[in-house]
């Protein structure tokens, strides 16, 4: 369909809409108005179109509903025409009402003056105005008795004179009246104020509700004493219902009909503002399990039907208990317990959610089983803020997800604090990389045969401005989960290769091999090969001096993308080693599927000198791994070597290299330069080397990255 055809079709549909709901204008005038307003809409001035229609007396609420639906497909050059049209419609209608109110107020002032004059001189003139006024007018005594009502007021109330005359004004109370209305009324009849205005509902004689804009004025006698009260009422029922419809649309989810995020937070904040500090509340933060599978396999229409069914079940199970159920977006829902009696009640609500979703849901020809993971929070109002409460419930939900889903998990302050810490670390990480807060230290790997420096492992540190120096175990997992490990790992490679290339240029054959860890996400990143090639070219480092350590979390299958990446790296002359070898069930597959050059034996296999029992079994395992690596031509490095006795036992067994505090802690690169030269001068076990490096780093456990 062409754009011209679309515009013509929109204009025709717009004209039909105006003719169906318009004022009694000539059809030619309606067509002219339709052309003018559609032109405004196409030019992105939907708000001007709304004002034009209201000014032409097109004020039917059904017209607004049809116009908003039609505007969603309007050929406007500016998005959001429907929203601007609705907002402008409400504003124009309000301005029109205000103009009417000014006229009414003018008539009211006239009525009051006429009433005063009629009381003093000419009853006839006041009576004429009273009877023929377009607004409802009632006259009462200062004691509250209704003395008179004009025809407009009787029609508004659907009443006869006998239904109103003699009744008390206070009989017309409505449950939605605010206390301020009746406080103002008491001040008026007591003579403490001359008038007041408000929007107030009344019951008609048939039981229906009419909404009015009420103006009440005080009439005084010649001595200025209160004598009568005059009430003028304008019927604003249509306007009120339109406002209520717009308010409902703003606070309710259009798909499920449940309160939306805005309504939920408004209710929660009201609860915190009005409840006492010792009052308690509960939250059940809900996320559906396996919902993405439904969307991906059966389509979003089925997913939407499923959300509607879930919302219906949750509302049926929890609304009768007095709890608010809201949809926050996507497949996330929340239950608010406003007067919670303790954790048991919040847990009961969570169990009610799981029970409501326990049976499959029929959608077309499918029986869909959908469970939920729920984070449960129950606290005194005075101990937390609304925002913090929702964040805590959300984090608790993810603990339920991590535990396998289909369950509820209760908020735990310690676990929540740890999760918040991880989150704050991951949020700051990109900024930290730009600001140079990361740095690299190097830990020696020494030959067990003579103690000479054979290699160094690059270990990244974070100098956090608030938390101090963080080791990799405190942020690498978060970086891997969020994907920030890719730029961070690239930066570590650049820094470490530049340092190793500098040692290569300065020390030649004495330069140590450089070991750099890569994670699972890095190994599966096709860009890694290009990054390594570029870094080697930029720094001039000999590829034979770079060894990449595959961390324990890198699970490789025969069809894994990382297989191709790692083979490509080896083809460029880079060597590979398996870190923490022996700690996972799949690690033997590395020896079959990858061109591995070395194995690093996990420190968990190296016996603790202070341990009692089990040492000989550990040494026999190490002996077997030494034989395995020797038969495959692999270099075996033992991690966690802390004492000379351990180093000597490993040497006797035939282990090649050792890494641990006995040989040195991670240290700055300039400290290692002395060790490189010292290793060349004396090929003896490097107790002095360990002493030099151990003075640098306060670390007290083995590094993993």
XYZ file of C-alpha atoms in Angstrom:
705
model
C 0.000 0.000 0.000
C 1.456 3.416 -0.969
C 1.839 6.302 1.463
C -0.705 8.380 -0.562
C -3.282 5.609 -0.399
C -2.689 5.238 3.339
C -3.233 8.944 3.928
C -6.423 8.937 1.872
C -7.728 5.930 3.733
C -6.875 7.555 7.094
C -8.690 10.771 6.069
C -11.806 8.806 5.071
C -11.841 6.822 8.305
C -11.255 10.022 10.288
C -14.218 11.739 8.563
C -16.463 8.747 9.278
C -15.427 8.874 12.932
C -16.331 12.582 13.179
C -19.686 12.060 11.468
C -20.497 9.206 13.847
C -19.722 11.134 17.039
C -19.776 14.781 16.012
C -21.916 17.770 16.838
C -24.874 18.750 14.599
C -22.758 20.364 11.875
C -23.432 20.282 8.191
C -21.698 17.255 6.565
C -19.635 19.579 4.368
C -18.355 21.385 7.449
C -17.509 18.058 9.089
C -15.593 16.983 5.969
C -13.703 20.294 5.949
C -12.866 19.874 9.638
C -11.714 16.282 8.956
C -9.359 17.450 6.206
C -7.955 20.229 8.381
C -7.359 17.998 11.390
C -5.837 15.133 9.375
C -3.471 17.670 7.826
C -2.440 18.735 11.326
C -1.914 15.091 12.325
C 0.249 14.367 9.259
C 2.370 17.413 10.177
C 2.941 16.020 13.673
C 0.526 18.466 15.332
C -1.935 16.031 16.749
C -2.341 18.262 19.801
C -3.582 21.129 17.576
C -6.045 18.704 15.981
C -7.410 17.805 19.425
C -7.937 21.480 20.327
C -9.670 22.096 16.982
C -12.138 19.254 17.580
C -12.975 20.250 21.150
C -13.450 23.886 20.113
C -15.874 22.618 17.429
C -17.838 20.867 20.236
C -16.674 17.344 19.355
C -16.506 16.228 23.004
C -18.002 12.728 22.951
C -15.684 10.428 25.012
C -16.313 7.601 22.541
C -14.820 9.849 19.842
C -11.604 10.107 21.881
C -11.399 6.318 22.236
C -11.885 5.826 18.475
C -9.451 8.636 17.651
C -6.674 7.213 19.845
C -7.075 3.765 18.270
C -7.040 5.282 14.757
C -4.050 7.525 15.499
C -1.887 4.507 16.279
C -1.852 3.874 12.514
C -1.868 7.530 11.436
C 0.637 8.541 8.709
C 2.198 11.131 11.022
C 5.761 12.295 10.563
C 6.154 12.477 14.343
C 5.802 9.393 16.572
C 3.549 9.423 19.644
C 0.610 11.206 17.970
C -1.960 9.171 19.921
C -0.522 10.160 23.298
C -0.224 13.843 22.418
C -3.752 13.854 20.990
C -5.207 12.326 24.186
C -3.291 14.728 26.434
C -4.290 17.756 24.351
C -7.935 16.545 24.246
C -8.019 16.409 28.061
C -6.391 19.862 28.295
C -8.771 21.406 25.744
C -11.773 19.847 27.468
C -10.553 21.161 30.804
C -10.074 24.662 29.374
C -13.545 24.539 27.844
C -14.924 23.444 31.198
C -13.073 26.253 32.936
C -14.642 28.735 30.491
C -18.036 27.279 31.268
C -17.234 27.468 34.964
C -16.322 31.134 34.600
C -19.672 31.708 32.969
C -21.330 29.761 35.739
C -19.423 31.678 38.385
C -20.473 34.910 36.701
C -24.049 33.696 36.720
C -23.569 32.679 40.351
C -22.385 36.121 41.306
C -25.309 37.564 39.462
C -27.610 35.126 41.195
C -26.232 36.057 44.571
C -26.622 39.752 43.897
C -30.063 39.196 42.518
C -30.945 37.051 45.518
C -29.803 39.743 47.906
C -31.727 42.371 46.010
C -34.758 40.084 45.811
C -34.612 39.572 49.545
C -34.476 43.284 50.050
C -36.491 44.573 47.123
C -37.404 42.386 44.177
C -38.141 38.712 44.744
C -39.441 38.428 41.206
C -36.158 39.188 39.454
C -34.284 36.572 41.504
C -37.003 34.001 40.904
C -36.780 34.476 37.128
C -33.027 33.919 37.158
C -33.357 31.015 39.557
C -35.930 29.167 37.499
C -34.313 29.618 34.080
C -30.633 29.068 34.957
C -28.894 26.319 32.957
C -27.056 25.080 36.059
C -28.621 23.462 39.076
C -29.283 25.914 41.890
C -30.423 25.123 45.397
C -31.159 27.437 48.309
C -30.838 26.379 51.928
C -30.949 27.866 55.366
C -27.852 28.277 57.477
C -29.202 25.383 59.525
C -28.816 23.124 56.476
C -32.477 22.757 55.444
C -33.083 22.721 51.684
C -35.606 25.471 50.920
C -35.710 25.546 47.115
C -34.306 23.853 44.018
C -34.621 24.976 40.402
C -35.723 22.777 37.540
C -32.161 22.123 36.358
C -31.206 20.776 39.777
C -34.289 18.567 39.987
C -33.528 17.084 36.570
C -29.890 16.545 37.530
C -30.961 14.564 40.604
C -33.908 12.874 38.851
C -36.081 14.200 41.678
C -39.347 15.967 42.394
C -39.527 19.037 44.663
C -40.914 16.924 47.519
C -37.859 14.666 47.302
C -35.546 17.579 48.219
C -37.496 20.273 50.029
C -37.122 20.036 53.774
C -34.175 17.607 53.661
C -30.872 18.437 55.282
C -27.869 19.215 53.117
C -25.921 16.727 55.222
C -28.260 13.982 53.965
C -26.526 14.291 50.586
C -23.233 12.891 51.809
C -21.409 10.433 49.518
C -18.779 7.836 50.581
C -16.199 9.447 48.273
C -16.577 12.896 49.851
C -13.322 14.096 51.359
C -13.345 15.434 54.944
C -12.189 18.811 53.583
C -15.524 19.281 51.762
C -17.602 19.114 54.894
C -15.070 21.095 56.917
C -15.392 23.904 54.347
C -19.200 23.634 54.534
C -19.162 23.995 58.331
C -16.964 27.106 58.019
C -19.375 28.606 55.459
C -22.614 28.215 57.420
C -20.798 29.506 60.507
C -19.913 32.676 58.574
C -16.157 32.028 58.637
C -15.921 31.971 54.833
C -18.002 33.362 51.974
C -17.822 30.470 49.484
C -16.026 27.299 48.461
C -15.779 25.068 45.377
C -15.139 21.373 44.899
C -15.928 18.366 42.715
C -18.488 16.233 44.553
C -20.587 13.148 43.700
C -24.269 12.772 44.594
C -26.704 9.883 44.461
C -29.655 10.412 42.104
C -33.078 9.204 43.106
C -32.574 6.103 40.928
C -29.349 5.216 42.739
C -26.984 6.294 39.961
C -24.116 8.649 40.741
C -23.840 12.128 39.230
C -20.546 14.019 39.504
C -20.811 17.786 39.873
C -18.641 20.839 40.143
C -20.146 22.467 43.250
C -19.977 26.144 44.219
C -21.563 27.123 47.551
C -21.938 30.804 48.507
C -23.160 32.466 51.694
C -25.981 35.076 51.592
C -25.993 37.629 54.417
C -28.764 39.937 55.601
C -28.603 43.706 56.044
C -26.638 43.214 59.274
C -24.130 40.930 57.502
C -25.352 37.943 59.483
C -25.471 34.592 57.604
C -28.957 34.103 56.221
C -28.957 31.586 53.351
C -26.671 29.346 51.426
C -26.863 29.057 47.648
C -25.405 26.009 45.888
C -24.753 25.871 42.144
C -24.003 22.504 40.557
C -22.638 21.769 37.093
C -22.953 18.172 35.834
C -19.393 16.972 35.021
C -20.135 13.228 34.971
C -18.911 12.719 31.384
C -15.672 14.571 32.052
C -15.088 12.665 35.288
C -15.597 9.295 33.595
C -13.201 10.258 30.820
C -10.583 11.237 33.393
C -11.145 7.979 35.240
C -10.703 6.016 32.002
C -7.453 7.834 31.213
C -6.269 7.347 34.807
C -7.023 3.628 34.610
C -5.093 3.333 31.352
C -2.127 5.087 32.961
C -2.046 2.795 36.008
C -3.009 -0.607 34.590
C -1.275 -3.074 32.333
C -3.110 -3.084 28.972
C -2.529 -6.823 28.412
C -3.521 -8.367 31.746
C -5.554 -5.580 33.348
C -3.451 -5.807 36.521
C -2.000 -2.697 38.151
C 1.218 -1.758 36.360
C 4.666 -0.800 37.639
C 3.677 2.836 38.225
C 0.588 1.862 40.236
C 2.570 -0.665 42.288
C 5.289 1.816 43.249
C 2.688 4.486 44.042
C 0.899 2.049 46.376
C 4.182 0.932 47.953
C 5.341 4.504 48.566
C 1.948 5.406 50.028
C 2.225 2.429 52.367
C 5.637 3.585 53.580
C 4.437 7.171 53.992
C 1.310 6.314 55.977
C 2.235 3.195 57.973
C 3.782 3.354 61.414
C 7.439 2.449 61.870
C 6.478 -0.828 63.556
C 4.127 -1.878 60.734
C 5.297 -4.765 58.563
C 4.928 -5.486 54.863
C 5.803 -8.301 52.488
C 6.828 -8.637 48.846
C 6.767 -11.678 46.582
C 8.787 -10.899 43.454
C 7.780 -13.412 40.763
C 9.470 -14.438 37.527
C 7.977 -17.174 35.358
C 10.121 -20.230 34.590
C 10.495 -21.352 30.971
C 8.433 -18.437 29.638
C 11.068 -17.591 27.012
C 10.731 -21.108 25.613
C 7.007 -20.517 25.057
C 7.655 -17.222 23.280
C 10.436 -18.646 21.107
C 8.666 -21.878 20.167
C 4.975 -20.923 19.999
C 5.148 -17.199 19.284
C 4.436 -13.999 21.166
C 0.656 -14.240 20.716
C 0.669 -17.500 22.677
C 3.032 -15.927 25.183
C 0.625 -13.026 25.673
C -2.300 -15.418 26.210
C -0.219 -17.269 28.761
C 0.539 -14.034 30.632
C -3.175 -13.179 30.717
C -3.991 -16.629 32.130
C -1.211 -16.373 34.737
C -2.424 -12.916 35.789
C -5.955 -14.264 36.187
C -4.783 -17.146 38.368
C -2.609 -14.914 40.545
C -5.409 -12.380 41.030
C -7.923 -15.130 41.870
C -5.568 -16.677 44.431
C -4.238 -13.552 46.149
C -6.652 -10.630 45.707
C -9.284 -12.224 48.017
C -6.591 -12.314 50.710
C -6.282 -8.512 50.460
C -2.957 -8.553 48.590
C -2.143 -6.407 45.590
C -0.999 -8.262 42.450
C 0.782 -6.185 39.794
C 2.623 -6.866 36.559
C 5.982 -5.105 36.418
C 6.663 -5.984 32.776
C 7.591 -8.999 30.668
C 6.977 -12.120 32.726
C 7.628 -10.399 36.072
C 4.848 -9.987 38.642
C 4.824 -8.803 42.243
C 2.545 -9.366 45.231
C 2.354 -6.661 47.912
C 1.236 -7.636 51.424
C 0.373 -4.317 53.072
C -0.375 -5.492 56.619
C 1.826 -8.531 56.863
C 1.832 -10.407 60.168
C 5.258 -11.986 59.727
C 7.402 -14.143 57.466
C 4.907 -17.006 57.663
C 2.263 -14.899 55.891
C 4.663 -13.818 53.123
C 5.762 -17.434 52.648
C 2.098 -18.490 52.543
C 1.513 -15.989 49.736
C 4.495 -17.412 47.822
C 3.134 -20.930 48.244
C -0.249 -19.713 46.997
C 1.490 -18.421 43.858
C 3.175 -21.787 43.232
C -0.101 -23.620 43.865
C -1.975 -21.343 41.458
C 0.536 -22.164 38.709
C 0.923 -25.862 39.478
C -1.640 -27.024 36.914
C -0.939 -26.673 33.162
C -2.613 -23.803 31.350
C -4.633 -24.543 28.203
C -3.752 -22.183 25.358
C -5.399 -23.155 22.073
C -4.268 -26.756 21.490
C -1.401 -26.629 23.967
C -1.163 -27.548 27.635
C 1.554 -25.252 28.923
C 3.297 -26.028 32.190
C 4.691 -22.839 33.661
C 6.224 -22.542 37.097
C 7.659 -19.571 38.915
C 10.667 -18.493 40.926
C 9.826 -16.180 43.823
C 11.909 -13.862 45.958
C 10.180 -13.332 49.324
C 10.892 -10.280 51.489
C 9.147 -9.525 54.799
C 10.323 -6.555 56.853
C 9.211 -3.773 59.212
C 8.436 -0.628 57.228
C 10.865 1.454 59.260
C 13.936 -0.654 58.419
C 14.113 -0.202 54.640
C 13.101 2.124 51.801
C 10.651 1.205 48.994
C 13.363 1.101 46.344
C 15.721 -0.952 48.483
C 12.899 -3.363 49.308
C 12.147 -4.053 45.644
C 15.852 -4.464 44.803
C 16.290 -6.879 47.711
C 13.280 -8.958 46.625
C 14.591 -8.980 43.041
C 18.032 -10.210 44.124
C 16.372 -12.852 46.303
C 14.378 -13.987 43.253
C 17.602 -14.690 41.378
C 18.764 -16.894 44.213
C 15.616 -18.958 43.618
C 16.421 -19.019 39.884
C 19.985 -20.140 40.525
C 18.674 -22.936 42.759
C 16.753 -24.377 39.818
C 13.485 -22.405 39.813
C 10.017 -23.595 40.730
C 10.487 -22.461 44.328
C 10.466 -19.516 46.704
C 13.532 -18.166 48.498
C 13.435 -16.009 51.615
C 15.457 -12.796 51.822
C 18.782 -13.144 53.625
C 20.639 -9.950 54.523
C 24.144 -11.449 54.273
C 23.552 -13.085 50.888
C 21.860 -9.938 49.639
C 24.804 -7.784 50.702
C 27.191 -10.060 48.815
C 25.022 -9.881 45.696
C 24.822 -6.087 45.935
C 28.613 -5.948 46.263
C 29.040 -8.092 43.147
C 26.604 -5.917 41.284
C 28.310 -2.653 42.300
C 31.657 -4.087 41.233
C 30.334 -5.120 37.806
C 28.641 -1.744 37.295
C 31.848 0.216 37.965
C 34.123 -2.084 35.968
C 33.781 -0.362 32.548
C 34.584 3.009 34.118
C 37.491 1.484 36.036
C 39.050 0.203 32.810
C 38.830 3.661 31.238
C 40.295 5.310 34.340
C 43.281 2.992 34.602
C 42.307 1.407 37.924
C 43.525 -2.054 36.832
C 47.157 -3.166 36.980
C 49.053 -6.414 36.427
C 51.393 -8.294 38.765
C 53.514 -11.320 37.906
C 54.138 -14.529 39.880
C 57.218 -16.690 39.191
C 57.048 -20.262 37.882
C 60.394 -21.921 38.621
C 62.135 -25.084 37.425
C 62.146 -27.603 40.267
C 65.431 -29.077 39.044
C 67.502 -25.979 39.808
C 65.110 -23.245 40.992
C 65.664 -21.043 37.949
C 62.949 -18.717 36.732
C 61.112 -20.450 33.874
C 57.937 -18.381 33.401
C 55.746 -15.735 34.993
C 51.962 -15.716 35.297
C 50.207 -12.401 34.683
C 47.613 -11.664 37.386
C 45.263 -8.684 37.127
C 44.459 -6.463 40.120
C 41.880 -3.709 40.598
C 42.754 -0.657 42.662
C 39.155 0.132 43.616
C 38.719 3.696 44.965
C 36.388 2.541 47.755
C 37.166 -1.136 48.362
C 40.951 -1.016 48.015
C 42.976 -3.502 45.958
C 40.772 -6.361 44.735
C 42.076 -9.733 43.623
C 40.704 -11.471 40.505
C 38.496 -13.789 42.572
C 36.503 -10.684 43.596
C 35.623 -9.424 40.122
C 36.538 -11.868 37.317
C 33.374 -13.945 37.824
C 31.233 -10.819 37.482
C 33.208 -9.771 34.423
C 32.710 -13.196 32.843
C 28.975 -13.141 33.563
C 28.428 -9.643 32.120
C 30.756 -9.980 29.132
C 33.157 -7.313 30.455
C 35.829 -10.018 30.558
C 36.379 -9.473 26.823
C 37.690 -5.874 27.020
C 39.374 -6.607 30.366
C 41.075 -9.760 29.064
C 42.183 -7.895 25.928
C 43.711 -5.178 28.122
C 45.548 -7.751 30.291
C 46.993 -9.400 27.164
C 48.161 -6.031 25.838
C 49.814 -5.048 29.111
C 51.416 -8.423 29.804
C 52.698 -8.947 26.238
C 54.165 -5.448 26.176
C 56.027 -6.209 29.426
C 57.229 -9.616 28.209
C 58.419 -8.071 24.918
C 60.405 -5.501 26.898
C 62.080 -8.305 28.880
C 62.740 -10.166 25.638
C 64.519 -7.144 24.141
C 66.540 -6.440 27.278
C 67.358 -9.944 28.532
C 67.243 -12.070 25.380
C 67.392 -15.797 26.175
C 66.963 -15.045 29.879
C 63.454 -13.616 29.329
C 60.821 -15.846 30.989
C 57.809 -17.351 29.278
C 54.602 -15.355 29.849
C 51.483 -17.222 31.040
C 48.107 -15.451 30.687
C 44.749 -16.913 31.749
C 41.771 -16.877 29.396
C 38.210 -17.634 30.446
C 35.468 -19.615 28.727
C 33.873 -16.519 27.200
C 37.222 -15.354 25.826
C 38.003 -18.788 24.378
C 34.691 -18.795 22.507
C 35.224 -15.298 21.115
C 36.335 -15.479 17.464
C 38.025 -12.107 17.849
C 40.574 -13.591 20.255
C 42.760 -14.927 17.432
C 42.883 -11.545 15.718
C 43.515 -9.775 19.047
C 46.446 -12.045 19.916
C 47.899 -11.666 16.418
C 47.629 -7.889 16.580
C 49.114 -7.688 20.090
C 52.068 -9.904 19.157
C 52.692 -7.783 16.057
C 52.384 -4.492 17.955
C 54.648 -5.534 20.848
C 57.128 -7.682 18.884
C 56.843 -10.532 21.403
C 57.973 -13.935 20.166
C 54.789 -16.112 20.029
C 56.800 -18.960 21.557
C 57.106 -16.936 24.772
C 53.308 -16.660 25.209
C 51.346 -19.464 26.834
C 47.594 -19.177 27.375
C 46.156 -20.993 30.370
C 42.654 -22.395 29.913
C 40.880 -21.858 33.217
C 38.932 -24.570 34.990
C 35.585 -23.104 33.891
C 36.329 -23.567 30.194
C 34.409 -26.753 29.405
C 35.266 -27.796 25.873
C 33.304 -30.249 23.772
C 34.363 -31.576 20.381
C 31.997 -29.143 18.614
C 32.669 -26.171 20.894
C 33.546 -22.925 19.105
C 36.564 -22.524 21.400
C 38.135 -25.621 19.845
C 38.622 -23.788 16.549
C 39.764 -20.613 18.307
C 42.398 -22.399 20.402
C 43.697 -24.451 17.456
C 44.077 -21.221 15.478
C 46.109 -19.702 18.330
C 48.449 -22.700 18.448
C 48.884 -22.396 14.669
C 50.219 -18.876 15.309
C 52.944 -20.283 17.592
C 51.223 -19.659 20.935
C 51.252 -22.573 23.399
C 48.402 -23.773 25.625
C 48.284 -25.111 29.172
C 45.425 -26.502 31.235
C 45.030 -24.697 34.551
C 43.757 -26.521 37.665
C 44.164 -29.858 35.918
C 42.404 -32.721 37.670
C 39.594 -30.731 39.286
C 36.948 -31.359 36.601
C 35.499 -34.504 35.058
C 36.073 -33.310 31.503
C 39.701 -32.236 31.712
C 41.137 -35.406 30.139
C 39.345 -34.393 26.939
C 41.807 -31.508 26.649
C 44.641 -33.966 26.117
C 42.764 -35.579 23.230
C 41.174 -32.580 21.531
C 43.726 -29.781 21.924
C 47.457 -29.360 21.194
C 48.325 -28.840 24.866
C 51.919 -28.037 25.848
C 51.559 -28.027 29.598
C 49.457 -28.976 32.593
C 49.140 -27.061 35.839
C 48.354 -29.358 38.733
C 45.746 -27.865 41.076
C 47.038 -26.871 44.499
C 44.283 -29.020 46.003
C 46.421 -32.091 45.106
C 49.576 -30.772 46.778
C 49.597 -31.981 50.420
C 49.530 -29.374 53.157
C 52.707 -29.780 55.254
C 50.626 -29.320 58.422
C 47.884 -31.786 57.399
C 47.579 -35.173 59.017
C 46.360 -38.158 57.024
C 45.857 -38.683 53.308
C 49.209 -37.247 52.228
C 50.503 -40.433 50.669
C 47.389 -40.824 48.536
C 47.919 -37.284 47.257
C 51.556 -38.013 46.453
C 50.570 -41.169 44.571
C 48.059 -39.149 42.509
C 50.773 -36.609 41.724
C 53.162 -39.419 40.770
C 50.570 -40.792 38.352
C 49.997 -37.376 36.786
C 53.771 -36.910 36.443
C 53.944 -40.184 34.512
C 50.969 -39.150 32.346
C 52.410 -35.756 31.437
C 55.881 -37.213 30.828
C 54.516 -39.865 28.455
C 52.632 -37.161 26.523
C 55.597 -34.779 26.437
C 53.852 -32.135 28.510
C 55.367 -29.755 31.048
C 53.793 -30.323 34.473
C 53.611 -27.359 36.875
C 52.572 -27.886 40.491
C 50.661 -25.018 42.047
C 50.570 -24.191 45.740
C 54.223 -24.977 46.521
C 54.701 -23.325 49.915
C 57.757 -25.036 51.505
C 61.209 -26.285 50.478
C 60.194 -29.812 51.537
C 57.215 -29.797 49.151
C 59.408 -28.469 46.332
C 62.006 -31.195 46.908
C 59.400 -33.981 47.026
C 57.909 -32.754 43.742
C 61.384 -32.601 42.164
C 62.127 -36.170 43.188
C 58.814 -37.330 41.670
C 59.810 -35.707 38.364
C 57.499 -32.663 38.330
C 58.917 -29.974 36.011
C 57.970 -26.598 37.445
C 56.579 -25.213 40.687
C 54.526 -22.124 41.540
C 53.698 -20.834 44.997
C 54.935 -18.764 47.876
C 58.077 -20.786 48.178
C 59.164 -19.306 44.853
C 57.527 -15.917 45.232
C 54.253 -14.096 45.507
C 52.772 -11.941 42.718
C 54.820 -8.774 42.409
C 55.429 -5.710 40.282
C 57.393 -6.270 37.016
C 60.443 -4.268 38.142
C 60.913 -6.642 41.099
C 61.070 -9.597 38.717
C 63.878 -8.049 36.683
C 66.273 -8.685 39.547
C 65.040 -12.263 39.711
C 65.651 -12.791 35.989
C 69.273 -11.748 36.418
C 69.600 -13.656 39.699
C 68.321 -16.812 38.025
C 70.992 -16.516 35.378
C 73.800 -15.899 37.861
C 73.053 -18.845 40.127
C 71.046 -21.882 39.117
C 70.125 -22.782 42.723
C 66.768 -23.032 44.561
C 65.575 -19.476 44.870
C 64.866 -18.894 48.545
C 66.200 -15.372 48.096
C 63.901 -14.913 45.121
C 60.875 -15.886 47.217
C 61.944 -13.551 49.994
C 62.192 -10.625 47.575
C 58.811 -11.150 45.974
C 56.973 -12.050 49.200
C 57.682 -8.588 50.551
C 55.618 -7.042 47.764
C 52.126 -8.523 47.810
C 49.895 -9.017 50.877
C 47.994 -11.803 49.105
C 47.531 -14.936 51.171
C 46.022 -17.381 48.710
C 46.651 -18.644 45.213
C 45.529 -16.384 42.359
C 43.297 -17.677 39.570
C 43.509 -14.994 36.909
